[in-house]
Tab-separated table of N, CA and C and ligand atoms in Angstrom:
chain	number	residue	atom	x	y	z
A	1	UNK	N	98.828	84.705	89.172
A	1	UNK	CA	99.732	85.310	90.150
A	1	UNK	C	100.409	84.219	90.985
A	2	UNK	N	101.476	84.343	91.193
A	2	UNK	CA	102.579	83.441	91.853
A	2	UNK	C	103.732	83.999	92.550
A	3	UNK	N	103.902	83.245	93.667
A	3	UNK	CA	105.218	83.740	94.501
A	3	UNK	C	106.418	84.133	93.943
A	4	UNK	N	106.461	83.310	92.499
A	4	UNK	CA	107.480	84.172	91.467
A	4	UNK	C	107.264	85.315	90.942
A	5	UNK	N	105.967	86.201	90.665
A	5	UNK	CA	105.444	87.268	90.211
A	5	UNK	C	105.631	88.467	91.249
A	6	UNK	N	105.582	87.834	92.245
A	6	UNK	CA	105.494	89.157	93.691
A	6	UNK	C	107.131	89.334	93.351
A	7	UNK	N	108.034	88.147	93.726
A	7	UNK	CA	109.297	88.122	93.743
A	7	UNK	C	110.290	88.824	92.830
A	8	UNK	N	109.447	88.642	91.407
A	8	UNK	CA	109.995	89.646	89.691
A	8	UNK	C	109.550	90.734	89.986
A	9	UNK	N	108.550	90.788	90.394
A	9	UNK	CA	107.760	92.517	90.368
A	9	UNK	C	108.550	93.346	91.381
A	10	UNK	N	108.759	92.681	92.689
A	10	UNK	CA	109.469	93.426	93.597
A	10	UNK	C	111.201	93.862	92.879
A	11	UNK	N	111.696	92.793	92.424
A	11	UNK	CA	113.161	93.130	92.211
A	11	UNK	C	113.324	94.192	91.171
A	12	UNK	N	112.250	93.688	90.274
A	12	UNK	CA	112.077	94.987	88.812
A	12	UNK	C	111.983	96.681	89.355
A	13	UNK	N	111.101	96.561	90.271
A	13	UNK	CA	110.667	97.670	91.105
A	13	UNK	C	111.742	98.073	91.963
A	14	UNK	N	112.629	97.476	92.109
A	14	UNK	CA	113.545	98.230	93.382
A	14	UNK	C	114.774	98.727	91.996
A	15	UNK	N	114.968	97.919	90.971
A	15	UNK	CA	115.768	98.262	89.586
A	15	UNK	C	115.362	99.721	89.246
A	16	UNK	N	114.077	99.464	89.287
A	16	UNK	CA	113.219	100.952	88.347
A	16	UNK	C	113.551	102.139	89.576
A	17	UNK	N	113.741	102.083	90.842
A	17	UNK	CA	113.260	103.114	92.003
A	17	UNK	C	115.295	103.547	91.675
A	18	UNK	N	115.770	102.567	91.545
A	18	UNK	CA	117.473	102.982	91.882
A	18	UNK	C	117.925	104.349	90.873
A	19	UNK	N	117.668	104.328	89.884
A	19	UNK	CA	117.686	105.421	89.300
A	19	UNK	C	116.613	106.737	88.779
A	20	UNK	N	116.918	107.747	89.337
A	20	UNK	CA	115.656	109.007	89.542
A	20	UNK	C	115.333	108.882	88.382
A	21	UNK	N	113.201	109.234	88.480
A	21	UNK	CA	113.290	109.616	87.049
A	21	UNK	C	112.009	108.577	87.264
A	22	UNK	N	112.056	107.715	87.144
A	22	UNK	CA	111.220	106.274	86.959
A	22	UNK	C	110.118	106.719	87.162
A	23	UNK	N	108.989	107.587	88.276
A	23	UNK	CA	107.836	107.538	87.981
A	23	UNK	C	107.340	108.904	87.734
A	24	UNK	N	108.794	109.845	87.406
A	24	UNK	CA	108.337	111.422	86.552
A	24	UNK	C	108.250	111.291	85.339
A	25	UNK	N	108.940	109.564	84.818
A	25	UNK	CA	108.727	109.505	83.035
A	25	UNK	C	107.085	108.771	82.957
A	26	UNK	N	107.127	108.175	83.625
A	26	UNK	CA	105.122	107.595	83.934
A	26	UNK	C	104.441	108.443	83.864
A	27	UNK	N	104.356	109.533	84.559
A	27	UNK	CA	103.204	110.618	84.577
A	27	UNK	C	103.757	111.038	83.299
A	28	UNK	N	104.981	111.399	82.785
A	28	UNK	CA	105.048	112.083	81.408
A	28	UNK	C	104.193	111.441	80.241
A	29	UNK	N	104.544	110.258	80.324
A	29	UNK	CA	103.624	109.309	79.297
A	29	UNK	C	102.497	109.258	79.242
A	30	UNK	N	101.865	108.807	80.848
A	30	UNK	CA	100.715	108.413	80.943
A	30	UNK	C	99.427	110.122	80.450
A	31	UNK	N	100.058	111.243	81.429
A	31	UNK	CA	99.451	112.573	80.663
A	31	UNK	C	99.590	113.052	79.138
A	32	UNK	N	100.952	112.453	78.674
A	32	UNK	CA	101.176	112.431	76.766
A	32	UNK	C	99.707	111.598	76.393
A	33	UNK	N	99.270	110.332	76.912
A	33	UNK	CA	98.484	109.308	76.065
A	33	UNK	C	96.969	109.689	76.399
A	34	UNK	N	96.374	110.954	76.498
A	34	UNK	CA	95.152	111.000	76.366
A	34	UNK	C	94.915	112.570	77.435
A	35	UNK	N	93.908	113.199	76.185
A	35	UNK	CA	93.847	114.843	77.108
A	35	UNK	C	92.815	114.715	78.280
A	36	UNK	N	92.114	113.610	77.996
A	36	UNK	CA	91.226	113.590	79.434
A	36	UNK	C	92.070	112.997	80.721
A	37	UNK	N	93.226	112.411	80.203
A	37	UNK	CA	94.616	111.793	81.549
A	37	UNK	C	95.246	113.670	82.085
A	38	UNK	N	95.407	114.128	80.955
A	38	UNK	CA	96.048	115.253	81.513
A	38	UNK	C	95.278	116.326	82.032
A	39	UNK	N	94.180	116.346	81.564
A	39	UNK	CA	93.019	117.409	82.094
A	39	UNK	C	92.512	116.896	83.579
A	40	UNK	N	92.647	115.736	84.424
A	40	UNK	CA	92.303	115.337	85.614
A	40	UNK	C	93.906	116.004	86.474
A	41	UNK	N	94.722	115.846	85.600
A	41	UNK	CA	95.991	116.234	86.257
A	41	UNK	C	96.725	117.749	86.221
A	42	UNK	N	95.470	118.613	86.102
A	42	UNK	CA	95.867	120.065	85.737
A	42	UNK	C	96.531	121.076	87.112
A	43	UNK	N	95.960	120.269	88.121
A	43	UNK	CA	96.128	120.766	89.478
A	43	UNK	C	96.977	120.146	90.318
A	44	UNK	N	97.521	119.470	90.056
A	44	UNK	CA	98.464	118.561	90.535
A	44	UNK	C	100.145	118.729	91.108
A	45	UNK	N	100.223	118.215	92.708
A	45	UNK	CA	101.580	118.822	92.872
A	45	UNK	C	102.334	117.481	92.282
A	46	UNK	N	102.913	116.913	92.181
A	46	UNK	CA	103.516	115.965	91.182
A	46	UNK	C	104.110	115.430	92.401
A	47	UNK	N	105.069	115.857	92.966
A	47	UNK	CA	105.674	115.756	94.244
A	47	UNK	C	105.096	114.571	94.943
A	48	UNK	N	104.104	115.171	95.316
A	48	UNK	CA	103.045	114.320	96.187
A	48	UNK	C	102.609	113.310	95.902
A	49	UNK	N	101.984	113.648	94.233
A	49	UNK	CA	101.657	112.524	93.569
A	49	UNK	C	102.887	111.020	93.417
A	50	UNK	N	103.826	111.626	93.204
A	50	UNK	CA	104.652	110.066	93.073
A	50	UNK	C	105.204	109.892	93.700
A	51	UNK	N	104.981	110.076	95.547
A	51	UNK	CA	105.088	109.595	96.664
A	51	UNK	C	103.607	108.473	96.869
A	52	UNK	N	102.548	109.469	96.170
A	52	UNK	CA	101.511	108.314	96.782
A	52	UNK	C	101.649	106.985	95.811
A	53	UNK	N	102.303	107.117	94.233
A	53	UNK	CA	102.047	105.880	93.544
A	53	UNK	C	102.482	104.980	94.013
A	54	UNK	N	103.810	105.850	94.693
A	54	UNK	CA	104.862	104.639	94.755
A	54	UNK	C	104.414	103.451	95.977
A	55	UNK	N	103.604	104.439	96.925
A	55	UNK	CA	102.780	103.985	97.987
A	55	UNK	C	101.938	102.656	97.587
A	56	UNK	N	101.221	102.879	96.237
A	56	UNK	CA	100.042	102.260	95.966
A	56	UNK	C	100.555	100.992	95.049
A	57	UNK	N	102.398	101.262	94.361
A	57	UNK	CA	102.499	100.043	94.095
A	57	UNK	C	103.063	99.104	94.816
A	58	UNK	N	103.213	99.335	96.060
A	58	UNK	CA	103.720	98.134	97.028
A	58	UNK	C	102.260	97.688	97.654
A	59	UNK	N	101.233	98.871	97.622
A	59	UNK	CA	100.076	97.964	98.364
A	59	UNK	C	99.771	97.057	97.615
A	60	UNK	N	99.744	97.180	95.908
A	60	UNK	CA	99.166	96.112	94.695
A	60	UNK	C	99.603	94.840	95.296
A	61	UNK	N	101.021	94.702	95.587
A	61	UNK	CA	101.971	93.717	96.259
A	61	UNK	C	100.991	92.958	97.081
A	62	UNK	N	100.425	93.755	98.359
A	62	UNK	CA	99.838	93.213	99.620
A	62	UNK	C	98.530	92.665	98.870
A	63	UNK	N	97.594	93.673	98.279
A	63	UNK	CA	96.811	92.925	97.563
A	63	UNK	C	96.810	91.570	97.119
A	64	UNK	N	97.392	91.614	96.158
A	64	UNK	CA	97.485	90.001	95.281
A	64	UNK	C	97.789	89.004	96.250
A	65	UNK	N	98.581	89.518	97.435
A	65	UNK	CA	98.724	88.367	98.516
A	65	UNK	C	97.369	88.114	99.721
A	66	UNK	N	96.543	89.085	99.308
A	66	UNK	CA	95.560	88.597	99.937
A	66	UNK	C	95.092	89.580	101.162
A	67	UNK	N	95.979	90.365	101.077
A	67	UNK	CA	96.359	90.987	102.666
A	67	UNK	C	95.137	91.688	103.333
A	68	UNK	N	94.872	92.036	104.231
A	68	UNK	CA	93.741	93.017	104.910
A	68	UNK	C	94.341	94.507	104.404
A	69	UNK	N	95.453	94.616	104.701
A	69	UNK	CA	95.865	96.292	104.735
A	69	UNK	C	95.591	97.083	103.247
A	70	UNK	N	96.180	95.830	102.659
A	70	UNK	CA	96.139	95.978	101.493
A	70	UNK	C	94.931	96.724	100.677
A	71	UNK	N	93.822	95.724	100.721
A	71	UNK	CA	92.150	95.521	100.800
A	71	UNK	C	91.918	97.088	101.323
A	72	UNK	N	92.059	97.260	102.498
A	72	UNK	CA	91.542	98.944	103.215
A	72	UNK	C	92.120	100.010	102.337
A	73	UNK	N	93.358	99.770	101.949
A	73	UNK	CA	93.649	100.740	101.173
A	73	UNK	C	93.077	101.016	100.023
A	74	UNK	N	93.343	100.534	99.333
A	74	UNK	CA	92.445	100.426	97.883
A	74	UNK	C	91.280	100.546	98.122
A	75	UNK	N	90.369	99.933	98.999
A	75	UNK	CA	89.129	100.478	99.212
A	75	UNK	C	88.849	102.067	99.306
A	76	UNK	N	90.038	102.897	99.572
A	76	UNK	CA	90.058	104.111	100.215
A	76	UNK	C	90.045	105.254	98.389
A	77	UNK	N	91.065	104.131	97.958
A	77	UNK	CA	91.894	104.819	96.578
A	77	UNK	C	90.944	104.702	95.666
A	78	UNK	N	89.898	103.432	95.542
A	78	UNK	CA	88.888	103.321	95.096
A	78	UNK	C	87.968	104.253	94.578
A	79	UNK	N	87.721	105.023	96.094
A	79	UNK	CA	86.584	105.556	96.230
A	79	UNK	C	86.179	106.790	95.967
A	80	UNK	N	88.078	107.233	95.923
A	80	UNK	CA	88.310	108.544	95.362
A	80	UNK	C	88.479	108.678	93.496
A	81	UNK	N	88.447	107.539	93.665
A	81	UNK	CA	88.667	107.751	92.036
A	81	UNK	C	87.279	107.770	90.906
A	82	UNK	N	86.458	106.902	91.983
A	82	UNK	CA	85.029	106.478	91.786
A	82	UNK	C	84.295	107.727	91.038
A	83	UNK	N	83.172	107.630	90.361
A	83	UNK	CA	82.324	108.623	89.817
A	83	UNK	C	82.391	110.202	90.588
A	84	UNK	N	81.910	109.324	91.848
A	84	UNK	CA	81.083	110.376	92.743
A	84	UNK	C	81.900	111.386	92.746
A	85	UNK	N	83.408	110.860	92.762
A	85	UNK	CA	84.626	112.150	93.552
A	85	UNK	C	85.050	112.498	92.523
A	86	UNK	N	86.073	111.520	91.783
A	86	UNK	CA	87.590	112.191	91.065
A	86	UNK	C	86.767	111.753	88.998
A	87	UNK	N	85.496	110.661	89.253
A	87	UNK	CA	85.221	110.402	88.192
A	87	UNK	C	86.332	109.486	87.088
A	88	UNK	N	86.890	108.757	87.432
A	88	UNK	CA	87.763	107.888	86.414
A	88	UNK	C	87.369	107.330	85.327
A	89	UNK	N	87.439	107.148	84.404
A	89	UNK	CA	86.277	106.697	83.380
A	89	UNK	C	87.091	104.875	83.981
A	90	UNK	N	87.016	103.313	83.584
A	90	UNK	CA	87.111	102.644	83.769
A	90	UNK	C	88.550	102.268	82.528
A	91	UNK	N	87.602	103.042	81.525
A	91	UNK	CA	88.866	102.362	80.392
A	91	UNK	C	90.205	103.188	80.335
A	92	UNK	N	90.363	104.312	81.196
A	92	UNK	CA	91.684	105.006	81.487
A	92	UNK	C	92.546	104.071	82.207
A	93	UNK	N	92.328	103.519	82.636
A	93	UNK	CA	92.929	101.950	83.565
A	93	UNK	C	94.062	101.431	82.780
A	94	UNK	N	93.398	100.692	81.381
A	94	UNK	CA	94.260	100.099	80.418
A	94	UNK	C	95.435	101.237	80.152
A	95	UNK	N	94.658	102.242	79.935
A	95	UNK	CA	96.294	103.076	79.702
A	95	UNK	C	97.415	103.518	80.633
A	96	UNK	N	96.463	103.840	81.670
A	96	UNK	CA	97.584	103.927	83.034
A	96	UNK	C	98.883	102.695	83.053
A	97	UNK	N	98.190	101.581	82.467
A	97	UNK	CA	99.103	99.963	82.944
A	97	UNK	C	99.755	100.044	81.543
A	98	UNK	N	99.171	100.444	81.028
A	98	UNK	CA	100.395	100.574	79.371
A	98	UNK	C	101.444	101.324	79.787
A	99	UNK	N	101.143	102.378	80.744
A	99	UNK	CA	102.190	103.886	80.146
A	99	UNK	C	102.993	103.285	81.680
A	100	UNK	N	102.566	102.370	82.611
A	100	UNK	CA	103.447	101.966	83.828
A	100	UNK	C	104.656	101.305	83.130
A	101	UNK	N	103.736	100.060	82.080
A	101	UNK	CA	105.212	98.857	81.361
A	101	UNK	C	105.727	99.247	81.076
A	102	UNK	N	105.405	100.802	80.311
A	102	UNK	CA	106.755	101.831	78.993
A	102	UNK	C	107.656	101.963	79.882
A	103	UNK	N	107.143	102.591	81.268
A	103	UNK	CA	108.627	103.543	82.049
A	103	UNK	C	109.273	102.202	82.692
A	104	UNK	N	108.252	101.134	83.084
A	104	UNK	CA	109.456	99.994	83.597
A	104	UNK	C	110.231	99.773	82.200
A	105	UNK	N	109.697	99.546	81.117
A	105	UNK	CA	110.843	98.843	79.498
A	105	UNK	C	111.918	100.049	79.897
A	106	UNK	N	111.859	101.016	79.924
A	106	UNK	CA	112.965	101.960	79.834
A	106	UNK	C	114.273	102.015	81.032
A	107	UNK	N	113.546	101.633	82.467
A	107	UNK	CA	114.150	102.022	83.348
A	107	UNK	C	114.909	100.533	84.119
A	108	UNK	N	114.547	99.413	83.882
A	108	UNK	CA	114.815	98.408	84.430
A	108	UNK	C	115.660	97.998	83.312
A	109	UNK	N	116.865	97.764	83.763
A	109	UNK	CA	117.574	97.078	82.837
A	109	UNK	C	117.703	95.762	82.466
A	110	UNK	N	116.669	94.786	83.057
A	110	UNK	CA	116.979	93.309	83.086
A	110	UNK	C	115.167	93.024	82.504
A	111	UNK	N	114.620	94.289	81.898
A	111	UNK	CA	113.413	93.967	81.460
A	111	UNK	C	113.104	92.419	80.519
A	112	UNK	N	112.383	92.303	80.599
A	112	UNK	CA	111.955	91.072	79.867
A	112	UNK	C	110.371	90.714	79.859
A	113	UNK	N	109.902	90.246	78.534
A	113	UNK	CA	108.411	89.167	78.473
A	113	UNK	C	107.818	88.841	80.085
A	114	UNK	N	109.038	88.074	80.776
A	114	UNK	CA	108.476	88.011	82.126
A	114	UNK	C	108.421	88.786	83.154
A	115	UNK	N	108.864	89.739	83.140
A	115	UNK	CA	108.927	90.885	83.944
A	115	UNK	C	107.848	91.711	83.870
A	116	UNK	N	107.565	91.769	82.566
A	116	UNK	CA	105.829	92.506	82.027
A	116	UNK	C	104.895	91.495	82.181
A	117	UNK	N	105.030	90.537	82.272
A	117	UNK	CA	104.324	89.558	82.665
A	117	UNK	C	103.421	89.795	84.451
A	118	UNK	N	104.560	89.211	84.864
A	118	UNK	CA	104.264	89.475	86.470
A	118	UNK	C	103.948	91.245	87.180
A	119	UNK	N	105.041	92.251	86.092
A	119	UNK	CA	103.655	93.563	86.738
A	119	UNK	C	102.585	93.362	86.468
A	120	UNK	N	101.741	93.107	84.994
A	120	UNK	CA	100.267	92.553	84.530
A	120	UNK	C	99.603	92.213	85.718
A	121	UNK	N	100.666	90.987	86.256
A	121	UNK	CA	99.732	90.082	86.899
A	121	UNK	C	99.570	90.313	88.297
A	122	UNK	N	100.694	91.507	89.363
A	122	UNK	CA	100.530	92.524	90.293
A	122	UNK	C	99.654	93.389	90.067
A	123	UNK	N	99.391	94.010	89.023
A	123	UNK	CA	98.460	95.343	88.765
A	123	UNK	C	97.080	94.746	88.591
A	124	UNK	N	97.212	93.846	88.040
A	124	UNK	CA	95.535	93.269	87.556
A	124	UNK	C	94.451	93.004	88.637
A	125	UNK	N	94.568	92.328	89.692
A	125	UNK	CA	93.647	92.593	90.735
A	125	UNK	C	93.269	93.576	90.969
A	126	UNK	N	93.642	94.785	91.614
A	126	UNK	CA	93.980	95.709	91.977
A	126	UNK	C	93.208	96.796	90.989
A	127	UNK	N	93.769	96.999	89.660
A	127	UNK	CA	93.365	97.439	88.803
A	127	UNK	C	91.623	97.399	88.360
A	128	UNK	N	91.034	95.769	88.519
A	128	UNK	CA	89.972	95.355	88.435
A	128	UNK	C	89.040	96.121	89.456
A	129	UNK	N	89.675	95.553	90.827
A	129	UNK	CA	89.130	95.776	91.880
A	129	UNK	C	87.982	97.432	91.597
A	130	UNK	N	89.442	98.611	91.308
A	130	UNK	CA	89.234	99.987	91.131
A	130	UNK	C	88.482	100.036	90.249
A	131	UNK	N	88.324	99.333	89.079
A	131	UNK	CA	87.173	99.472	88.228
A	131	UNK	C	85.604	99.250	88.504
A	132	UNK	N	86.039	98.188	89.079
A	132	UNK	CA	84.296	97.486	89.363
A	132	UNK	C	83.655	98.473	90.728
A	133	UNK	N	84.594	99.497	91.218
A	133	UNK	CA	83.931	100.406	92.166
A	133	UNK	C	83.360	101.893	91.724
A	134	UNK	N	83.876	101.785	90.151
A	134	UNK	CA	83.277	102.777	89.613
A	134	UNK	C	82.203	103.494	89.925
B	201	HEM	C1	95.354	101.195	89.635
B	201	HEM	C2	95.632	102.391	89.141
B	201	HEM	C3	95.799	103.631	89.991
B	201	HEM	C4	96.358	103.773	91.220
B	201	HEM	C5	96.980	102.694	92.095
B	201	HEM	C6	96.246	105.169	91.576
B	201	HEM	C7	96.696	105.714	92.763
B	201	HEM	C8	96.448	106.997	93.170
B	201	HEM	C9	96.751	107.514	94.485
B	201	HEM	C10	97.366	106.732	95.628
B	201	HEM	C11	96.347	108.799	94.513
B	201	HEM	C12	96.392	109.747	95.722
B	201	HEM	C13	95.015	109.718	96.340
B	201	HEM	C14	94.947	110.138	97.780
B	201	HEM	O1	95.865	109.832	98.554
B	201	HEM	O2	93.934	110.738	98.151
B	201	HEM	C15	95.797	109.113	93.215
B	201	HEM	C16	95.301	110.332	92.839
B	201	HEM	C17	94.869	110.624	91.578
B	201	HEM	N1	94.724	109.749	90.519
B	201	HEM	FE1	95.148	107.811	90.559
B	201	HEM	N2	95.641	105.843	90.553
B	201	HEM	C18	95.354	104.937	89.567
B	201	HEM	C19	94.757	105.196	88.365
B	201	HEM	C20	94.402	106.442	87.920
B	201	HEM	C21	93.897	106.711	86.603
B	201	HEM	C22	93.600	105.677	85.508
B	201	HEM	C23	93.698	108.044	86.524
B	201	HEM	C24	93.166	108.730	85.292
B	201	HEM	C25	93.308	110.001	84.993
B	201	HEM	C26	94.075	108.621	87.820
B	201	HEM	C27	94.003	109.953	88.186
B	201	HEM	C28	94.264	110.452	89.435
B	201	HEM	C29	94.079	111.857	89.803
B	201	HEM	C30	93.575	112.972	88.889
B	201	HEM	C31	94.465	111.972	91.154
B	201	HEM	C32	94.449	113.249	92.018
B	201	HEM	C33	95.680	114.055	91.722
B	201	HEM	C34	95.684	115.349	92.517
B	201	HEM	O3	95.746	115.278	93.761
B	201	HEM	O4	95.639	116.397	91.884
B	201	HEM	N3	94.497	107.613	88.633
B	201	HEM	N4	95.881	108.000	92.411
């Protein structure tokens, strides 16, 4: 992770937000790639939901930089996702970050190797973090 990675990830991300659509084709994918993704999401106002992602991918941001706020949050997102509550299995993770790169390849027009690069390398802390609180 590098000050160039925050810097690609942010600009990719404001590319992907400019035109509607960007994280209603994510949940489309990510619930297409596995019935236990869509069976957690049976109750779901959608609405809500991709107000909070969008929430959770600028905290990834604060994360990787180290941040406190950052840290509290995810601790929070963690915990809900954890066994006890929402039950996440660990390896649904990998697919969530697959079916994120698809809707950025589609929606960012200046996609590139490095652009998937540096989300990887935004999501990956973060991503870890939520796992190992399983
Ligand atoms: C790093 C990856 C992920 C992030 C950042 C993330 C983020 C979030 C956030 C912010 C919420 C709202 C929670 C709240 O405010 O209480 C949420 C809810 C949820 N997430 Fe995730 N999530 C991730 C991965 C996953 C994965 C892999 C699954 C697998 C199925 C999943 C399933 C859900 C479900 C079922 C809800 C509740 C939806 C509802 O309210 O009906 N999440 N997630």
């Amino acid at each position: 992770m590098s000050e160039q990675d925050v810097e690609m990830f942010n600009d990719s991300l404001e590319r992907c937000k400019s035109t509607s659509g960007f994280l209603g084709r994510f949940y489309e994918l990510f619930l297409a790639s596995s019935e236990e993704v869509s069976e957690k999401f049976k109750h779901t106002d959608f609405r809500k939901q991709k107000r909070a992602l969008m929430t959770s991918l600028y905290m990834m941001m604060l994360v990787t930089e180290g941040r406190a706020e950052g840290d509290a949050y995810l601790e929070r997102i963690a915990k809900v996702h954890s066994k006890s509550q929402m039950d996440i299995k660990p390896k649904l993770y990998e697919l969530w970050l697959d079916c994120l790169i698809q809707a950025v390849r589609e929606f960012d027009p200046l996609f590139n190797e490095e652009t998937e690069r540096a989300w990887r390398n935004i999501m990956r802390p973060g991503i870890e973090f939520m796992k190992s609180r399983y």
